[in-house]
Protein backbone atom coordinates (compact mmCIF):
# COMPACT_ATOMS: atom_id res chain seq x y z
CA MET A 1 0.07 -0.07 -0.05
CA THR A 2 1.26 3.39 -0.83
CA HIS A 3 0.73 6.87 0.86
CA LYS A 4 1.43 10.09 0.15
CA VAL A 5 4.45 11.27 2.04
CA THR A 6 5.83 14.77 2.96
CA VAL A 7 9.80 14.72 3.06
CA PHE A 8 11.93 17.36 4.73
CA LYS A 9 15.84 17.90 4.42
CA PRO A 10 17.80 20.26 6.58
CA TYR A 11 18.69 23.43 4.55
CA PRO A 12 22.57 23.48 3.50
CA PHE A 13 23.20 26.93 4.98
CA GLN A 14 26.13 28.96 3.91
CA ALA A 15 27.85 31.78 5.78
CA GLY A 16 26.97 35.15 4.22
CA GLN A 17 23.33 34.11 2.93
CA LYS A 18 20.85 36.54 3.57
CA ILE A 19 17.43 34.57 4.41
CA ARG A 20 14.02 35.49 5.32
CA ILE A 21 11.90 33.13 7.65
CA ASP A 22 8.29 33.99 7.24
CA SER A 23 6.71 32.66 10.30
CA GLY A 24 7.19 31.22 13.70
CA PRO A 25 9.30 32.56 16.82
CA ARG A 26 12.44 33.11 14.35
CA LYS A 27 10.40 35.06 12.02
CA GLY A 28 12.33 37.96 10.20
CA ASP A 29 15.33 38.53 7.99
CA TRP A 30 18.60 37.16 8.75
CA GLN A 31 22.20 36.69 7.87
CA VAL A 32 23.86 33.39 8.30
CA VAL A 33 27.24 34.19 10.06
CA SER A 34 28.40 30.87 10.55
CA VAL A 35 27.43 26.95 10.20
CA THR A 36 28.47 23.70 11.97
CA ASP A 37 26.95 20.47 11.51
CA LYS A 38 24.51 21.03 14.48
CA LYS A 39 24.25 24.77 14.64
CA VAL A 40 23.60 27.67 12.69
CA THR A 41 24.49 31.37 13.91
CA LEU A 42 22.07 34.28 12.38
CA ARG A 43 22.67 37.81 12.60
CA CYS A 44 19.50 40.37 12.50
CA PRO A 45 20.63 42.96 10.15
CA VAL A 46 18.61 45.83 11.85
CA SER A 47 19.79 45.28 15.42
CA ASP A 48 22.94 43.27 14.87
CA VAL A 49 21.79 40.60 17.53
CA GLU A 50 23.45 37.46 16.99
CA VAL A 51 21.46 33.95 17.79
CA GLN A 52 22.47 30.34 17.58
CA TRP A 53 20.37 27.75 17.03
CA ALA A 54 20.08 24.12 16.25
CA ARG A 55 19.80 23.89 12.18
CA PHE A 56 16.21 23.95 11.72
CA CYS A 57 15.08 25.26 8.22
CA TYR A 58 13.76 23.97 5.10
CA VAL A 59 13.38 25.80 1.84
CA THR A 60 9.85 26.64 0.60
CA ASP A 61 10.85 29.33 -2.07
CA GLU A 62 13.75 31.22 -3.53
CA LYS A 63 12.86 34.65 -4.84
CA GLU A 64 14.93 37.07 -6.85
CA ASN A 65 15.03 40.93 -6.63
CA GLN A 66 13.68 41.16 -2.98
CA GLN A 67 14.01 43.97 -0.71
CA TRP A 68 16.08 42.79 2.34
CA PRO A 69 16.06 43.49 4.93
CA LEU A 70 12.19 44.34 5.17
CA GLU A 71 11.11 47.47 6.66
CA ASP A 72 8.05 47.28 9.10
């Protein structure tokens, strides 16, 4: 018997990337500062606050010609 299965993969972050998280507690624009096998360090481009989290994101879309960071 077969089923519809949704497959997720960790995103292969690279230092220097500019990313936007659309929802959840990490919502906002970030720059990738550093990446290890288990952690990713992100910097807010507005406040310069740096945070380190377990690698977590998955790509849903990549868009060209986007304003970054977004202004409220």
